[in-house]
mmCIF file of C-alpha atoms and ligand atoms in Angstrom:
data_model
loop_
_atom_site.group_PDB
_atom_site.id
_atom_site.type_symbol
_atom_site.label_atom_id
_atom_site.label_comp_id
_atom_site.label_asym_id
_atom_site.label_seq_id
_atom_site.Cartn_x
_atom_site.Cartn_y
_atom_site.Cartn_z
ATOM 1 C CA MET A 1 0.000 0.000 0.000
ATOM 2 C CA ASN A 2 2.497 2.571 -1.205
ATOM 3 C CA THR A 3 0.398 4.306 -3.841
ATOM 4 C CA LEU A 4 -1.907 7.317 -3.628
ATOM 5 C CA GLY A 5 -4.552 7.983 -6.287
ATOM 6 C CA ASN A 6 -6.125 5.894 -9.068
ATOM 7 C CA ILE A 7 -5.734 7.888 -12.287
ATOM 8 C CA PHE A 8 -3.072 10.337 -11.174
ATOM 9 C CA LYS A 9 -1.151 7.722 -9.189
ATOM 10 C CA VAL A 10 1.856 8.424 -7.024
ATOM 11 C CA HIS A 11 3.919 5.474 -5.901
ATOM 12 C CA SER A 12 6.320 6.076 -2.997
ATOM 13 C CA PHE A 13 9.562 4.187 -2.410
ATOM 14 C CA GLY A 14 12.692 4.313 -0.269
ATOM 15 C CA GLU A 15 13.871 4.274 3.322
ATOM 16 C CA SER A 16 15.435 6.940 5.511
ATOM 17 C CA HIS A 17 18.997 5.648 5.200
ATOM 18 C CA GLY A 18 18.911 3.958 1.784
ATOM 19 C CA PRO A 19 20.695 5.531 -1.193
ATOM 20 C CA ALA A 20 17.635 7.610 -2.126
ATOM 21 C CA VAL A 21 13.949 8.202 -1.491
ATOM 22 C CA GLY A 22 11.597 8.578 -4.421
ATOM 23 C CA ALA A 23 8.184 8.747 -6.023
ATOM 24 C CA ILE A 24 6.849 7.621 -9.394
ATOM 25 C CA ILE A 25 3.893 9.477 -10.852
ATOM 26 C CA ASP A 26 1.902 7.382 -13.307
ATOM 27 C CA GLY A 27 -1.045 8.925 -15.137
ATOM 28 C CA CYS A 28 0.050 12.522 -15.424
ATOM 29 C CA PRO A 29 -1.327 13.767 -18.758
ATOM 30 C CA ALA A 30 1.195 14.709 -21.455
ATOM 31 C CA GLY A 31 1.854 18.320 -22.359
ATOM 32 C CA LEU A 32 1.951 19.798 -18.852
ATOM 33 C CA ALA A 33 4.681 22.465 -18.791
ATOM 34 C CA LEU A 34 6.525 21.951 -15.515
ATOM 35 C CA ASP A 35 8.191 24.664 -13.519
ATOM 36 C CA MET A 36 10.915 22.688 -11.755
ATOM 37 C CA GLU A 37 11.937 25.701 -9.669
ATOM 38 C CA VAL A 38 8.499 25.613 -8.075
ATOM 39 C CA VAL A 39 8.898 21.873 -7.406
ATOM 40 C CA GLN A 40 12.300 22.414 -5.785
ATOM 41 C CA ALA A 41 10.915 25.360 -3.776
ATOM 42 C CA ALA A 42 8.195 23.138 -2.276
ATOM 43 C CA VAL A 43 10.824 20.622 -1.173
ATOM 44 C CA ASP A 44 12.991 23.445 0.183
ATOM 45 C CA LYS A 45 10.034 24.800 2.155
ATOM 46 C CA ARG A 46 9.769 21.464 3.952
ATOM 47 C CA LYS A 47 13.444 21.832 4.851
ATOM 48 C CA THR A 48 13.274 25.489 5.953
ATOM 49 C CA ALA A 49 10.414 24.795 8.333
ATOM 50 C CA GLN A 50 12.489 21.939 9.659
ATOM 51 C CA HIS A 51 15.198 24.357 10.661
ATOM 52 C CA SER A 52 12.825 26.545 12.620
ATOM 53 C CA PHE A 53 12.729 24.604 15.866
ATOM 54 C CA SER A 54 14.809 21.587 15.390
ATOM 55 C CA SER A 55 18.185 20.034 15.266
ATOM 56 C CA ALA A 56 17.967 19.257 11.613
ATOM 57 C CA ARG A 57 19.329 16.476 9.510
ATOM 58 C CA LYS A 58 21.390 18.370 6.962
ATOM 59 C CA GLU A 59 20.310 17.387 3.472
ATOM 60 C CA ASP A 60 20.468 19.276 0.162
ATOM 61 C CA ASP A 61 17.272 17.564 -0.990
ATOM 62 C CA ILE A 62 17.915 18.143 -4.675
ATOM 63 C CA VAL A 63 14.997 16.864 -6.768
ATOM 64 C CA GLU A 64 16.110 14.712 -9.709
ATOM 65 C CA ILE A 65 13.685 13.703 -12.462
ATOM 66 C CA LEU A 66 14.759 10.472 -14.156
ATOM 67 C CA SER A 67 11.916 10.049 -16.661
ATOM 68 C CA GLY A 68 8.609 11.311 -17.983
ATOM 69 C CA VAL A 69 9.647 14.907 -18.726
ATOM 70 C CA PHE A 70 11.175 16.101 -21.989
ATOM 71 C CA GLU A 71 11.993 19.683 -22.966
ATOM 72 C CA GLY A 72 10.256 20.932 -19.824
ATOM 73 C CA LYS A 73 6.943 19.166 -20.471
ATOM 74 C CA THR A 74 5.425 15.899 -19.317
ATOM 75 C CA ILE A 75 5.268 13.214 -22.005
ATOM 76 C CA GLY A 76 2.553 11.023 -20.491
ATOM 77 C CA THR A 77 4.971 8.334 -19.275
ATOM 78 C CA PRO A 78 5.877 7.603 -15.632
ATOM 79 C CA ILE A 79 7.658 10.502 -13.952
ATOM 80 C CA CYS A 80 10.354 9.124 -11.662
ATOM 81 C CA ILE A 81 11.518 11.502 -8.937
ATOM 82 C CA ILE A 82 14.443 10.776 -6.648
ATOM 83 C CA ILE A 83 16.093 12.664 -3.814
ATOM 84 C CA LYS A 84 19.416 11.246 -2.684
ATOM 85 C CA ASN A 85 20.064 10.598 1.011
ATOM 86 C CA LYS A 86 23.448 12.096 1.707
ATOM 87 C CA ASP A 87 23.407 12.762 5.442
ATOM 88 C CA ALA A 88 22.457 9.251 6.503
ATOM 89 C CA ARG A 89 24.590 8.798 9.607
ATOM 90 C CA SER A 90 23.678 5.187 10.343
ATOM 91 C CA LYS A 91 25.901 4.983 13.396
ATOM 92 C CA ASP A 92 23.624 7.438 15.234
ATOM 93 C CA TYR A 93 20.961 4.772 15.256
ATOM 94 C CA SER A 94 22.824 1.536 15.959
ATOM 95 C CA LYS A 95 22.096 1.814 19.700
ATOM 96 C CA VAL A 96 18.344 1.578 19.039
ATOM 97 C CA LYS A 97 18.687 -1.489 16.815
ATOM 98 C CA ASP A 98 17.456 -3.965 19.434
ATOM 99 C CA VAL A 99 15.436 -1.657 21.696
ATOM 100 C CA TYR A 100 11.899 -0.474 21.007
ATOM 101 C CA ARG A 101 11.616 3.324 21.164
ATOM 102 C CA PRO A 102 8.328 4.348 22.836
ATOM 103 C CA GLY A 103 5.863 5.970 20.415
ATOM 104 C CA HIS A 104 7.783 4.877 17.313
ATOM 105 C CA ALA A 105 6.961 2.275 14.679
ATOM 106 C CA ASP A 106 9.889 -0.021 15.687
ATOM 107 C CA TYR A 107 7.804 -2.588 17.588
ATOM 108 C CA THR A 108 4.991 -2.961 15.037
ATOM 109 C CA PHE A 109 7.344 -3.108 12.009
ATOM 110 C CA GLN A 110 9.442 -5.752 13.780
ATOM 111 C CA GLN A 111 6.396 -7.839 14.706
ATOM 112 C CA LYS A 112 4.875 -7.564 11.250
ATOM 113 C CA TYR A 113 7.916 -8.090 9.026
ATOM 114 C CA GLY A 114 10.434 -9.836 11.302
ATOM 115 C CA HIS A 115 13.237 -7.981 9.506
ATOM 116 C CA ARG A 116 13.369 -4.197 9.195
ATOM 117 C CA ASP A 117 15.672 -1.319 8.353
ATOM 118 C CA TYR A 118 16.029 0.214 11.822
ATOM 119 C CA ARG A 119 18.230 3.094 10.626
ATOM 120 C CA GLY A 120 16.438 6.408 11.211
ATOM 121 C CA GLY A 121 13.026 4.774 11.239
ATOM 122 C CA GLY A 122 13.582 3.065 7.859
ATOM 123 C CA ARG A 123 10.375 3.104 5.835
ATOM 124 C CA SER A 124 8.404 4.716 8.680
ATOM 125 C CA SER A 125 10.597 7.840 8.549
ATOM 126 C CA ILE A 126 9.106 11.181 7.534
ATOM 127 C CA ARG A 127 12.006 11.358 5.063
ATOM 128 C CA ILE A 128 9.947 9.412 2.529
ATOM 129 C CA THR A 129 7.643 12.425 2.195
ATOM 130 C CA ALA A 130 10.386 14.583 0.591
ATOM 131 C CA PRO A 131 9.846 13.202 -2.950
ATOM 132 C CA MET A 132 6.087 13.057 -2.264
ATOM 133 C CA VAL A 133 6.256 16.827 -1.740
ATOM 134 C CA ALA A 134 7.902 17.093 -5.178
ATOM 135 C CA ALA A 135 5.139 14.901 -6.657
ATOM 136 C CA GLY A 136 2.569 17.101 -4.919
ATOM 137 C CA ALA A 137 4.120 20.207 -6.476
ATOM 138 C CA ILE A 138 3.716 18.583 -9.907
ATOM 139 C CA ALA A 139 0.117 17.661 -8.999
ATOM 140 C CA ARG A 140 -0.467 21.275 -8.009
ATOM 141 C CA GLN A 141 0.685 22.458 -11.439
ATOM 142 C CA LEU A 142 -1.701 19.983 -13.069
ATOM 143 C CA VAL A 143 -4.550 21.165 -10.813
ATOM 144 C CA SER A 144 -3.762 24.785 -11.802
ATOM 145 C CA ALA A 145 -3.729 23.859 -15.487
ATOM 146 C CA LEU A 146 -7.174 22.250 -15.156
ATOM 147 C CA SER A 147 -8.871 24.706 -12.767
ATOM 148 C CA LYS A 148 -8.432 27.858 -10.696
ATOM 149 C CA THR A 149 -7.983 25.823 -7.514
ATOM 150 C CA ASP A 150 -5.451 26.995 -4.947
ATOM 151 C CA THR A 151 -4.462 25.257 -1.712
ATOM 152 C CA THR A 152 -2.979 26.970 1.342
ATOM 153 C CA ALA A 153 -2.056 25.191 4.574
ATOM 154 C CA PHE A 154 -0.752 26.778 7.774
ATOM 155 C CA VAL A 155 -0.126 25.965 11.421
ATOM 156 C CA THR A 156 -3.004 26.828 13.762
ATOM 157 C CA GLN A 157 -1.904 25.053 16.927
ATOM 158 C CA ILE A 158 1.320 24.040 18.616
ATOM 159 C CA GLY A 159 0.921 22.473 22.022
ATOM 160 C CA ASN A 160 -1.361 24.811 23.990
ATOM 161 C CA ALA A 161 -0.868 27.782 21.654
ATOM 162 C CA VAL A 162 -4.048 27.851 19.559
ATOM 163 C CA TYR A 163 -4.993 30.171 16.675
ATOM 164 C CA ASP A 164 -8.701 30.929 16.322
ATOM 165 C CA VAL A 165 -9.893 29.370 13.055
ATOM 166 C CA SER A 166 -13.637 29.924 13.501
ATOM 167 C CA ASN A 167 -13.969 32.537 10.734
ATOM 168 C CA LEU A 168 -11.583 31.050 8.196
ATOM 169 C CA ALA A 169 -14.069 28.667 6.550
ATOM 170 C CA THR A 170 -16.483 31.457 5.659
ATOM 171 C CA PHE A 171 -14.118 34.384 5.074
ATOM 172 C CA GLY A 172 -10.762 32.815 4.191
ATOM 173 C CA LEU A 173 -7.450 34.379 5.136
ATOM 174 C CA GLY A 174 -7.307 38.132 5.694
ATOM 175 C CA LYS A 175 -4.636 40.260 3.997
ATOM 176 C CA SER A 176 -2.481 40.548 7.110
ATOM 177 C CA GLU A 177 -2.670 36.785 7.725
ATOM 178 C CA ASN A 178 -1.730 36.113 4.130
ATOM 179 C CA ASP A 179 1.167 38.566 4.207
ATOM 180 C CA TYR A 180 2.458 37.154 7.488
ATOM 181 C CA LEU A 181 2.266 33.603 6.177
ATOM 182 C CA GLN A 182 4.310 34.447 3.060
ATOM 183 C CA ASN A 183 7.303 35.361 5.241
ATOM 184 C CA SER A 184 6.854 32.874 8.072
ATOM 185 C CA THR A 185 9.317 29.962 8.015
ATOM 186 C CA LYS A 186 7.126 28.292 10.654
ATOM 187 C CA ASN A 187 4.002 28.713 8.488
ATOM 188 C CA LEU A 188 2.137 30.860 11.030
ATOM 189 C CA LEU A 189 -0.474 33.602 10.507
ATOM 190 C CA SER A 190 0.393 36.354 12.998
ATOM 191 C CA ALA A 191 3.146 37.808 15.168
ATOM 192 C CA SER A 192 1.113 37.419 18.358
ATOM 193 C CA PHE A 193 0.526 33.739 17.651
ATOM 194 C CA GLU A 194 4.216 33.315 16.842
ATOM 195 C CA LYS A 195 5.049 34.740 20.288
ATOM 196 C CA GLU A 196 2.751 32.220 21.983
ATOM 197 C CA VAL A 197 4.275 29.436 19.906
ATOM 198 C CA SER A 198 7.821 30.470 20.822
ATOM 199 C CA VAL A 199 6.994 30.274 24.532
ATOM 200 C CA GLU A 200 5.517 26.782 24.096
ATOM 201 C CA ILE A 201 8.562 25.632 22.132
ATOM 202 C CA GLU A 202 11.047 27.111 24.582
ATOM 203 C CA ASN A 203 9.333 25.485 27.556
ATOM 204 C CA ALA A 204 9.158 22.139 25.790
ATOM 205 C CA GLU A 205 12.806 22.333 24.788
ATOM 206 C CA ASN A 206 13.877 23.141 28.347
ATOM 207 C CA ASP A 207 11.928 20.123 29.596
ATOM 208 C CA GLY A 208 13.324 17.752 26.928
ATOM 209 C CA GLU A 209 9.783 17.474 25.590
ATOM 210 C CA THR A 210 8.192 17.467 22.138
ATOM 211 C CA LEU A 211 4.913 19.017 20.982
ATOM 212 C CA GLY A 212 2.117 18.211 18.564
ATOM 213 C CA GLY A 213 -0.373 20.553 16.950
ATOM 214 C CA ARG A 214 -2.752 21.285 14.113
ATOM 215 C CA ILE A 215 -2.510 22.325 10.476
ATOM 216 C CA THR A 216 -5.505 23.984 8.825
ATOM 217 C CA THR A 217 -5.955 23.923 5.061
ATOM 218 C CA LEU A 218 -8.093 26.100 2.798
ATOM 219 C CA VAL A 219 -8.781 25.076 -0.789
ATOM 220 C CA GLU A 220 -10.091 27.999 -2.825
ATOM 221 C CA ASN A 221 -12.027 27.818 -6.106
ATOM 222 C CA LEU A 222 -12.289 24.055 -6.379
ATOM 223 C CA PRO A 223 -14.939 23.482 -9.067
ATOM 224 C CA ILE A 224 -18.294 22.051 -7.974
ATOM 225 C CA GLY A 225 -18.599 18.280 -8.427
ATOM 226 C CA ILE A 226 -15.210 16.976 -7.274
ATOM 227 C CA GLY A 227 -15.415 13.750 -5.218
ATOM 228 C CA GLU A 228 -16.675 10.237 -6.037
ATOM 229 C CA PRO A 229 -19.471 8.852 -3.846
ATOM 230 C CA VAL A 230 -19.621 6.592 -2.066
ATOM 231 C CA PHE A 231 -16.129 5.276 -1.242
ATOM 232 C CA GLY A 232 -14.189 7.980 -3.061
ATOM 233 C CA LYS A 233 -15.866 10.943 -1.411
ATOM 234 C CA LEU A 234 -13.717 14.060 -1.372
ATOM 235 C CA GLN A 235 -13.305 13.875 2.415
ATOM 236 C CA SER A 236 -12.641 10.112 2.324
ATOM 237 C CA GLU A 237 -9.843 10.424 -0.229
ATOM 238 C CA LEU A 238 -8.275 13.410 1.518
ATOM 239 C CA SER A 239 -8.487 11.623 4.865
ATOM 240 C CA GLN A 240 -6.842 8.495 3.535
ATOM 241 C CA ALA A 241 -3.921 10.519 2.200
ATOM 242 C CA LEU A 242 -3.541 12.896 5.136
ATOM 243 C CA MET A 243 -3.972 10.244 7.811
ATOM 244 C CA SER A 244 -0.994 8.473 6.184
ATOM 245 C CA ILE A 245 1.362 11.255 7.252
ATOM 246 C CA ASN A 246 3.363 10.178 10.307
ATOM 247 C CA THR A 247 1.994 11.325 13.662
ATOM 248 C CA VAL A 248 -1.392 12.427 12.261
ATOM 249 C CA LYS A 249 -4.108 11.350 14.679
ATOM 250 C CA ALA A 250 -7.259 13.084 13.454
ATOM 251 C CA ILE A 251 -8.772 15.162 10.696
ATOM 252 C CA GLU A 252 -11.895 17.291 10.702
ATOM 253 C CA PHE A 253 -13.795 19.021 7.909
ATOM 254 C CA GLY A 254 -15.871 22.185 8.254
ATOM 255 C CA LYS A 255 -17.167 22.512 11.808
ATOM 256 C CA GLY A 256 -15.628 19.109 12.453
ATOM 257 C CA ILE A 257 -16.112 17.588 15.876
ATOM 258 C CA LYS A 258 -17.847 20.774 17.065
ATOM 259 C CA ALA A 259 -20.756 19.847 14.761
ATOM 260 C CA ALA A 260 -21.703 17.058 17.159
ATOM 261 C CA ALA A 261 -22.797 19.610 19.740
ATOM 262 C CA LEU A 262 -24.665 21.944 17.363
ATOM 263 C CA LYS A 263 -28.395 21.931 16.582
ATOM 264 C CA GLY A 264 -29.408 21.238 12.978
ATOM 265 C CA SER A 265 -30.619 24.817 12.613
ATOM 266 C CA GLU A 266 -27.232 26.089 13.809
ATOM 267 C CA HIS A 267 -25.210 23.836 11.537
ATOM 268 C CA ASN A 268 -27.226 24.029 8.286
ATOM 269 C CA ASP A 269 -25.842 26.491 5.754
ATOM 270 C CA GLU A 270 -28.645 28.379 4.005
ATOM 271 C CA PHE A 271 -28.438 28.579 0.235
ATOM 272 C CA ILE A 272 -28.336 32.024 -1.366
ATOM 273 C CA LYS A 273 -27.722 33.475 -4.820
ATOM 274 C CA GLU A 274 -24.694 35.768 -4.989
ATOM 275 C CA ASP A 275 -23.195 37.258 -8.165
ATOM 276 C CA LYS A 276 -25.579 35.084 -10.234
ATOM 277 C CA GLN A 277 -24.242 31.964 -8.497
ATOM 278 C CA ILE A 278 -25.802 29.624 -5.967
ATOM 279 C CA THR A 279 -23.723 29.429 -2.810
ATOM 280 C CA THR A 280 -24.238 29.218 0.953
ATOM 281 C CA LYS A 281 -24.437 32.041 3.466
ATOM 282 C CA THR A 282 -22.142 30.294 5.922
ATOM 283 C CA ASN A 283 -19.704 27.426 5.431
ATOM 284 C CA HIS A 284 -20.101 24.999 8.297
ATOM 285 C CA HIS A 285 -20.049 22.136 5.793
ATOM 286 C CA GLY A 286 -16.442 22.952 4.868
ATOM 287 C CA GLY A 287 -17.143 22.995 1.134
ATOM 288 C CA ILE A 288 -18.206 19.347 0.874
ATOM 289 C CA LEU A 289 -21.785 18.031 0.713
ATOM 290 C CA GLY A 290 -22.458 14.346 0.043
ATOM 291 C CA GLY A 291 -18.750 13.798 -0.550
ATOM 292 C CA ILE A 292 -18.786 16.286 -3.460
ATOM 293 C CA SER A 293 -17.317 19.793 -3.561
ATOM 294 C CA SER A 294 -20.062 22.417 -3.255
ATOM 295 C CA GLY A 295 -18.144 25.360 -4.687
ATOM 296 C CA GLN A 296 -17.613 26.806 -1.209
ATOM 297 C CA ARG A 297 -14.124 27.050 0.251
ATOM 298 C CA ILE A 298 -12.929 23.589 1.352
ATOM 299 C CA ASN A 299 -11.541 23.672 4.860
ATOM 300 C CA PHE A 300 -10.110 21.001 7.084
ATOM 301 C CA SER A 301 -7.720 20.617 9.992
ATOM 302 C CA VAL A 302 -5.231 17.827 10.592
ATOM 303 C CA TYR A 303 -4.074 17.012 14.141
ATOM 304 C CA PHE A 304 -0.593 15.731 14.987
ATOM 305 C CA LYS A 305 0.647 13.989 18.108
ATOM 306 C CA PRO A 306 3.975 15.134 19.624
ATOM 307 C CA ILE A 307 6.876 13.428 17.888
ATOM 308 C CA SER A 308 8.172 10.420 19.730
ATOM 309 C CA SER A 309 11.885 11.138 20.225
ATOM 310 C CA ILE A 310 11.996 13.048 23.516
ATOM 311 C CA GLN A 311 15.179 14.171 25.257
ATOM 312 C CA GLN A 312 14.467 12.185 28.407
ATOM 313 C CA LYS A 313 15.227 8.745 29.749
ATOM 314 C CA GLN A 314 12.371 6.323 29.037
ATOM 315 C CA ASN A 315 11.614 2.789 30.090
ATOM 316 C CA THR A 316 11.103 0.181 27.415
ATOM 317 C CA VAL A 317 12.030 -3.392 26.483
ATOM 318 C CA THR A 318 14.478 -5.026 24.079
ATOM 319 C CA LYS A 319 13.484 -7.312 21.196
ATOM 320 C CA LYS A 320 13.850 -10.200 23.636
ATOM 321 C CA GLY A 321 11.489 -8.525 26.131
ATOM 322 C CA GLU A 322 14.183 -7.576 28.670
ATOM 323 C CA SER A 323 13.622 -4.300 30.529
ATOM 324 C CA ALA A 324 15.748 -1.456 29.191
ATOM 325 C CA GLU A 325 16.246 2.263 29.628
ATOM 326 C CA ILE A 326 16.597 4.400 26.537
ATOM 327 C CA GLU A 327 17.849 7.935 25.975
ATOM 328 C CA ILE A 328 17.365 8.746 22.325
ATOM 329 C CA GLY A 329 19.535 11.852 21.726
ATOM 330 C CA GLY A 330 20.525 12.611 18.116
ATOM 331 C CA ARG A 331 18.846 14.958 15.658
ATOM 332 C CA HIS A 332 15.153 15.373 16.399
ATOM 333 C CA ASP A 333 12.538 18.090 16.106
ATOM 334 C CA VAL A 334 10.947 19.635 19.193
ATOM 335 C CA CYS A 335 7.875 20.125 17.030
ATOM 336 C CA ALA A 336 7.452 18.761 13.528
ATOM 337 C CA VAL A 337 4.157 20.466 12.707
ATOM 338 C CA PRO A 338 5.543 23.476 10.697
ATOM 339 C CA ARG A 339 7.516 21.032 8.598
ATOM 340 C CA ALA A 340 4.398 19.047 7.787
ATOM 341 C CA VAL A 341 2.678 22.030 6.081
ATOM 342 C CA PRO A 342 4.203 21.369 2.628
ATOM 343 C CA ILE A 343 3.423 17.667 3.094
ATOM 344 C CA VAL A 344 -0.254 18.445 3.766
ATOM 345 C CA GLU A 345 -0.351 20.742 0.714
ATOM 346 C CA ALA A 346 1.324 18.089 -1.438
ATOM 347 C CA TYR A 347 -0.982 15.224 -0.437
ATOM 348 C CA THR A 348 -4.016 17.486 -0.884
ATOM 349 C CA ASN A 349 -2.933 18.371 -4.415
ATOM 350 C CA ILE A 350 -2.256 14.739 -5.332
ATOM 351 C CA ILE A 351 -5.809 13.842 -4.296
ATOM 352 C CA LEU A 352 -7.283 16.890 -6.041
ATOM 353 C CA ALA A 353 -5.409 16.090 -9.269
ATOM 354 C CA ASP A 354 -6.692 12.520 -9.153
ATOM 355 C CA LEU A 355 -10.302 13.509 -8.411
ATOM 356 C CA ILE A 356 -10.370 16.329 -10.985
ATOM 357 C CA LEU A 357 -9.226 13.829 -13.641
ATOM 358 C CA LYS A 358 -11.819 11.281 -12.419
ATOM 359 C CA ASN A 359 -14.590 13.877 -12.587
ATOM 360 C CA ARG A 360 -14.085 14.110 -16.337
ATOM 361 C CA ASN A 361 -16.004 10.810 -16.558
ATOM 362 C CA ALA A 362 -18.957 11.965 -14.454
ATOM 363 C CA THR A 363 -21.331 12.751 -17.313
ATOM 364 C CA ILE A 364 -21.650 11.798 -20.955
HETATM 365 C C1 FMN B 1 7.213 16.392 9.701
HETATM 366 C C2 FMN B 1 7.566 15.298 10.682
HETATM 367 C C3 FMN B 1 8.858 15.191 11.155
HETATM 368 C C4 FMN B 1 9.190 14.189 12.070
HETATM 369 N N1 FMN B 1 10.459 14.160 12.584
HETATM 370 C C5 FMN B 1 10.720 13.293 13.571
HETATM 371 C C6 FMN B 1 11.960 13.320 14.259
HETATM 372 O O1 FMN B 1 12.824 14.146 13.986
HETATM 373 N N2 FMN B 1 12.160 12.428 15.255
HETATM 374 C C7 FMN B 1 11.202 11.519 15.611
HETATM 375 O O2 FMN B 1 11.396 10.750 16.535
HETATM 376 N N3 FMN B 1 10.035 11.459 14.998
HETATM 377 C C8 FMN B 1 9.767 12.314 13.988
HETATM 378 N N4 FMN B 1 8.551 12.256 13.384
HETATM 379 C C9 FMN B 1 7.598 11.171 13.742
HETATM 380 C C10 FMN B 1 8.069 9.823 13.239
HETATM 381 O O3 FMN B 1 8.205 9.966 11.867
HETATM 382 C C11 FMN B 1 7.191 8.590 13.558
HETATM 383 O O4 FMN B 1 6.336 8.373 12.501
HETATM 384 C C12 FMN B 1 6.245 8.605 14.670
HETATM 385 O O5 FMN B 1 6.862 8.889 15.833
HETATM 386 C C13 FMN B 1 5.475 7.259 14.737
HETATM 387 O O6 FMN B 1 4.205 7.517 15.134
HETATM 388 P P1 FMN B 1 2.889 7.326 14.222
HETATM 389 O O7 FMN B 1 2.435 5.937 14.478
HETATM 390 O O8 FMN B 1 1.895 8.304 14.762
HETATM 391 O O9 FMN B 1 3.279 7.625 12.807
HETATM 392 C C14 FMN B 1 8.196 13.244 12.472
HETATM 393 C C15 FMN B 1 6.910 13.370 11.970
HETATM 394 C C16 FMN B 1 6.567 14.390 11.099
HETATM 395 C C17 FMN B 1 5.149 14.510 10.588
#
């Protein structure tokens, strides 16, 4: 299960400390002019956010395209993307070879496969998302060629620092939020929120702790009709992709879990006609009705647990079940959430590209 999408398919391969990580896009239509600087910039954005509150693994993350593109345009054949792993310091990880790190995928991979690449998390490392971000940037260019859709994701919670998102679904980002986001390496929307975040991060760092958080995404101008009931609903496909990102624990669309406590009359969005178009007065439904885009702004939030490598001694067991104490050390983020923003945008665009292509078969 290493492939996202059905028509625009992206197959992921590689491990954290192998020679390279990669993605193969199959089903990208021919004739799409690709801006490779934009693709590289998306991958770089993942790296920059990484440097904001973390002891980063130093990688160049240069995107290499091995096939499927000729003279700057796609040729309809598989597009193979690789990013070489250069800073794979395997020796950093040899001490965790036989000990299960709490919160990590070590135990379940070992039980399932019996033999695993334990270096840097192997296949369960977030590193495998680097070429997926490149694939997502290609998907985004396809989505732009086929529609006016634009996706923006940003951080709206880190630990107990929470940004109020209640108006974003109906009104979108304000000018000051947009401007702030453009220059924020942590993908935040305001200076006051950044201050709150810095305090949370500093406290966590002092305590040898890590933090989770939330990323909110707005998709503007997605055409009406995108999403394939019943098992390929827009929210089902997005959830499948986004819940595959490491540490993601929940996703909510529109009012999300708050909808459970609302009355029907409070939650229903009344239909109105505006600028000769049918739309809704409010957007509690988050732009999706019946699994199909309604033409309203799509909005959803993805929730992340704190990353597992904490700077504290922890109790665990070895592969043989003997009690052990572990102190992880090494290069680990205090909070990975800002770094996941380009990943969320990439996975969203892969799903949108796939569903926009699928929608071409909806009617005769
Ligand atoms: C953007 C991002 C960066 C991450 N970086 C680290 C890291 O530096 N150290 C670490 O221990 N875990 C890191 N993780 C989490 C691990 O990749 C791992 O998947 C997780 O701890 C296993 O939990 P899961 O079952 O929720 O995926 C990161 C996760 C994300 C989303």
